[in-house]
Amino acid sequence: NAGVTQTPKFQVLKTGQSMTLQCAQDMNHNSMYWYRQDPGMGLRLIYYSASEGTTDKGEVPNGYNVSRLNKREFSLRLESAAPSQTSVYFCASSVDPGQGSHQPQHFGDGTRLSIL
Amino acid sequence: SQKIEQNSEALNIQEGKTATLTCNYTNYSPAYLQWYRQDPGRGPVFLLLIRENEKEKRKERLKVTFDTTLKQSLFHITASQPADSATYLCALVAGGGADGLTFGKGTHLIIQP
């Protein structure tokens, strides 16, 4: 049972470089999310996708772009990485069959990203 | 904006005792509240969801209460075990539909043998 798979697990970038974080889920979930987790800040929502073909900004979207490639995959792109984007990035998914259902979210084990 | 407060200091509990974690929130009246467990180097794992019209929810040794008047949720682990040691996160729905969650910073629980 893979659940939510994130790649890569670790990455070091130089300031200004770009990269894409990959996320895939095999639970046939409609909704997918990207969070970042920083010491003393907790998890913060970057972007989410309620369903295939839609994406919306979360609390901290600046400096990021996302693509909901299909129902399984939701990628996060850093176009020009900055040291402030050093963080642990988590992808999550949930069933969310309709408004107000608020199903539990299933998380991957994260990508640890360092920007030098 | 929504603000969620959890004890930032670690909570040390003797094995076998009941551990009680607190989650307070402001500026919002959530219809749902969720609790997650996070182990070092891993993603959060869902534990329990409680709705605003539910005062209490239980699952095995876990119990969650939800007081919308006090804007507080309590998370209890009875007969605690060293394996319960982890960080526990409280989360509220940020908005309607499939919006993401707003998380507290978490409380680090240590169960001493």
Coordinates of C-alpha atoms in Angstrom, one line a residue:
Chain A
N1 CA 0.0 0.0 0.0
A2 CA 2.0 3.0 -1.3
G3 CA -0.5 5.7 -0.3
V4 CA 1.1 9.1 -1.1
T5 CA 4.6 9.0 -2.6
Q6 CA 6.9 12.0 -2.8
T7 CA 10.1 12.3 -4.7
P8 CA 12.8 13.2 -4.1
K9 CA 13.2 12.6 -0.4
F10 CA 16.2 15.0 -0.1
Q11 CA 17.5 17.8 -2.3
V12 CA 20.0 20.6 -2.1
L13 CA 19.8 23.5 -4.4
K14 CA 21.7 26.7 -5.0
T15 CA 19.8 30.1 -4.9
G16 CA 18.2 30.8 -8.2
Q17 CA 17.9 27.1 -9.3
S18 CA 14.6 25.6 -10.2
M19 CA 13.2 22.3 -9.4
T20 CA 9.9 20.3 -9.3
L21 CA 8.7 18.2 -6.4
Q22 CA 6.7 15.3 -7.4
C23 CA 3.7 13.7 -5.6
A24 CA 1.5 10.8 -6.6
Q25 CA -1.3 9.0 -4.7
D26 CA -2.9 5.7 -5.5
M27 CA -6.0 6.0 -3.4
N28 CA -8.2 7.5 -6.1
H29 CA -8.6 10.7 -4.1
N30 CA -10.1 13.8 -5.6
S31 CA -8.2 16.5 -3.5
M32 CA -4.5 17.0 -3.2
Y33 CA -2.5 19.5 -1.1
W34 CA 1.0 20.9 -0.7
Y35 CA 2.3 22.1 2.7
R36 CA 5.6 23.3 4.1
Q37 CA 6.7 22.6 7.6
D38 CA 9.3 24.9 9.3
P39 CA 10.5 24.8 12.9
G40 CA 8.3 26.9 15.2
M41 CA 5.8 27.5 12.3
G42 CA 3.9 24.3 12.0
L43 CA 2.5 23.1 8.7
R44 CA 1.3 25.8 6.3
L45 CA -0.7 25.3 3.1
I46 CA 0.9 26.3 -0.1
Y47 CA -1.5 25.2 -2.8
Y48 CA -4.3 22.8 -3.1
S49 CA -6.3 21.1 -5.9
A50 CA -9.9 20.2 -5.1
S51 CA -10.2 18.1 -8.2
E52 CA -8.4 17.3 -11.4
G53 CA -8.0 20.4 -13.5
T54 CA -8.3 22.9 -10.6
T55 CA -5.8 24.5 -8.3
D56 CA -6.1 27.2 -5.7
K57 CA -3.7 29.2 -3.5
G58 CA -3.2 28.5 0.1
E59 CA -1.7 30.5 2.9
V60 CA 1.9 30.8 1.5
P61 CA 1.8 30.5 -2.4
N62 CA 4.4 33.1 -3.3
G63 CA 7.4 31.6 -5.1
Y64 CA 5.6 28.4 -6.0
N65 CA 3.6 27.0 -8.9
V66 CA 1.6 23.8 -9.1
S67 CA 0.3 21.4 -11.7
R68 CA -2.4 18.9 -11.3
L69 CA -1.2 16.6 -14.0
N70 CA -4.0 14.0 -13.6
K71 CA -6.0 12.6 -10.8
R72 CA -3.0 10.8 -9.3
E73 CA -0.3 13.5 -9.6
F74 CA 0.2 17.0 -8.2
S75 CA 3.6 18.6 -8.6
L76 CA 5.1 21.7 -6.9
R77 CA 7.6 23.9 -8.8
L78 CA 10.1 26.4 -7.4
E79 CA 11.1 28.6 -10.4
S80 CA 13.9 30.4 -8.7
A81 CA 14.8 28.9 -5.3
A82 CA 15.5 31.2 -2.4
P83 CA 17.0 30.4 1.0
S84 CA 13.7 31.2 2.6
Q85 CA 12.2 28.2 0.8
T86 CA 14.4 25.8 2.8
S87 CA 11.9 23.6 4.4
V88 CA 10.3 20.2 4.6
Y89 CA 7.5 19.9 2.0
F90 CA 4.6 17.5 2.4
C91 CA 2.0 16.4 -0.1
A92 CA -1.4 15.1 1.1
S93 CA -4.6 13.8 -0.4
S94 CA -8.2 13.3 0.7
V95 CA -11.4 11.9 -0.7
D96 CA -13.5 15.1 -0.4
P97 CA -16.5 13.8 -2.3
G98 CA -18.3 17.1 -1.7
Q99 CA -18.5 20.4 0.2
G100 CA -18.6 20.0 3.9
S101 CA -17.3 16.4 4.1
H102 CA -13.9 17.3 5.4
Q103 CA -12.3 13.9 5.1
P104 CA -9.0 13.1 6.8
Q105 CA -5.9 13.9 4.8
H106 CA -3.2 11.3 4.0
F107 CA 0.3 12.5 3.9
G108 CA 3.5 11.5 2.2
D109 CA 6.8 11.4 4.2
G110 CA 8.1 14.7 2.8
T111 CA 10.9 16.2 0.7
R112 CA 13.6 17.8 2.7
L113 CA 14.8 20.8 0.7
S114 CA 17.8 23.0 1.4
I115 CA 18.5 26.1 -0.5
L116 CA 22.1 27.4 -0.2
Chain B
S1 CA -6.8 34.9 10.5
Q2 CA -7.3 31.6 12.1
K3 CA -5.0 31.0 15.0
I4 CA -4.4 27.6 16.7
E5 CA -2.5 27.2 19.9
Q6 CA -1.0 24.1 21.3
N7 CA 1.5 23.7 24.1
S8 CA 4.9 24.3 22.5
E9 CA 6.8 22.7 25.4
A10 CA 7.3 19.0 25.5
L11 CA 4.9 17.1 27.7
N12 CA 6.5 14.3 29.9
I13 CA 4.1 11.6 31.2
Q14 CA 4.8 8.5 33.2
E15 CA 3.9 5.2 31.4
G16 CA 0.5 4.0 32.3
K17 CA -0.9 7.5 33.1
T18 CA -3.3 9.5 31.0
A19 CA -1.8 12.2 28.7
T20 CA -3.9 15.2 28.0
L21 CA -3.0 17.6 25.2
T22 CA -4.8 21.0 24.6
C23 CA -5.7 22.8 21.4
N24 CA -7.1 26.3 21.6
Y25 CA -8.3 28.3 18.6
T26 CA -9.4 31.9 17.8
N27 CA -11.1 33.9 15.1
Y28 CA -13.1 31.0 13.7
S29 CA -15.9 28.6 14.4
P30 CA -14.8 25.4 12.7
A31 CA -17.3 22.7 11.9
Y32 CA -14.7 20.0 12.3
L33 CA -11.5 19.5 14.1
Q34 CA -8.9 16.8 13.5
W35 CA -5.9 15.3 15.4
Y36 CA -2.8 13.9 13.8
R37 CA 0.3 12.1 15.0
Q38 CA 3.7 12.9 13.6
D39 CA 6.9 10.8 14.2
P40 CA 10.4 12.2 13.4
G41 CA 11.1 12.2 9.7
R42 CA 7.6 11.1 8.8
G43 CA 4.4 12.8 7.6
P44 CA 1.4 13.3 9.8
V45 CA -0.9 10.4 10.3
F46 CA -4.6 11.0 10.9
L47 CA -6.0 9.9 14.3
L48 CA -9.5 11.3 14.9
L49 CA -12.0 13.8 13.5
I50 CA -14.7 15.4 15.7
R51 CA -17.6 17.5 14.5
E52 CA -19.0 20.6 16.2
N53 CA -22.1 18.8 17.3
E54 CA -20.1 16.0 18.9
K55 CA -18.9 16.7 22.4
E56 CA -16.7 13.6 22.6
K57 CA -15.2 11.0 20.3
R58 CA -13.3 7.8 21.2
K59 CA -11.0 5.4 19.4
E60 CA -9.4 2.6 21.5
R61 CA -7.2 4.4 24.0
L62 CA -7.8 7.8 22.4
K63 CA -10.5 10.3 23.4
V64 CA -11.1 13.8 21.9
T65 CA -13.4 16.5 23.3
F66 CA -14.6 19.6 21.4
D67 CA -16.0 22.6 23.3
T68 CA -17.1 25.2 20.8
T69 CA -17.9 27.7 23.6
L70 CA -14.4 27.6 25.1
K71 CA -13.0 27.2 21.5
Q72 CA -10.9 24.3 22.8
S73 CA -10.3 20.6 22.1
L74 CA -8.7 18.2 24.5
F75 CA -6.9 15.0 23.3
H76 CA -6.4 12.2 25.8
I77 CA -4.4 9.1 25.6
T78 CA -5.2 6.6 28.4
A79 CA -2.9 3.9 29.7
S80 CA 0.0 5.7 27.9
Q81 CA 2.9 3.7 26.5
P82 CA 6.4 4.7 25.3
A83 CA 5.3 3.9 21.8
D84 CA 2.8 6.8 22.1
S85 CA 5.7 9.3 22.2
A86 CA 5.4 11.6 19.2
T87 CA 4.3 15.1 18.2
Y88 CA 0.5 15.5 18.1
L89 CA -1.0 18.1 15.8
C90 CA -4.4 19.7 16.0
A91 CA -6.0 20.9 12.7
L92 CA -9.0 22.8 11.6
V93 CA -10.6 23.1 8.3
A94 CA -9.4 26.4 6.7
G95 CA -12.6 26.9 4.7
G96 CA -15.4 25.1 3.0
G97 CA -15.3 22.2 0.7
A98 CA -11.8 20.8 -0.1
D99 CA -9.8 23.6 1.4
G100 CA -6.6 22.6 3.2
L101 CA -6.2 22.4 6.9
T102 CA -4.8 25.0 9.3
F103 CA -2.5 23.2 11.7
G104 CA -1.3 24.0 15.2
K105 CA 2.5 23.8 15.8
G106 CA 2.0 20.5 17.7
T107 CA 2.8 19.2 21.2
H108 CA 5.7 16.8 21.6
L109 CA 4.7 14.0 24.0
I110 CA 7.2 11.9 25.8
I111 CA 6.1 8.8 27.7
Q112 CA 8.7 7.8 30.2
P113 CA 9.0 4.0 31.0

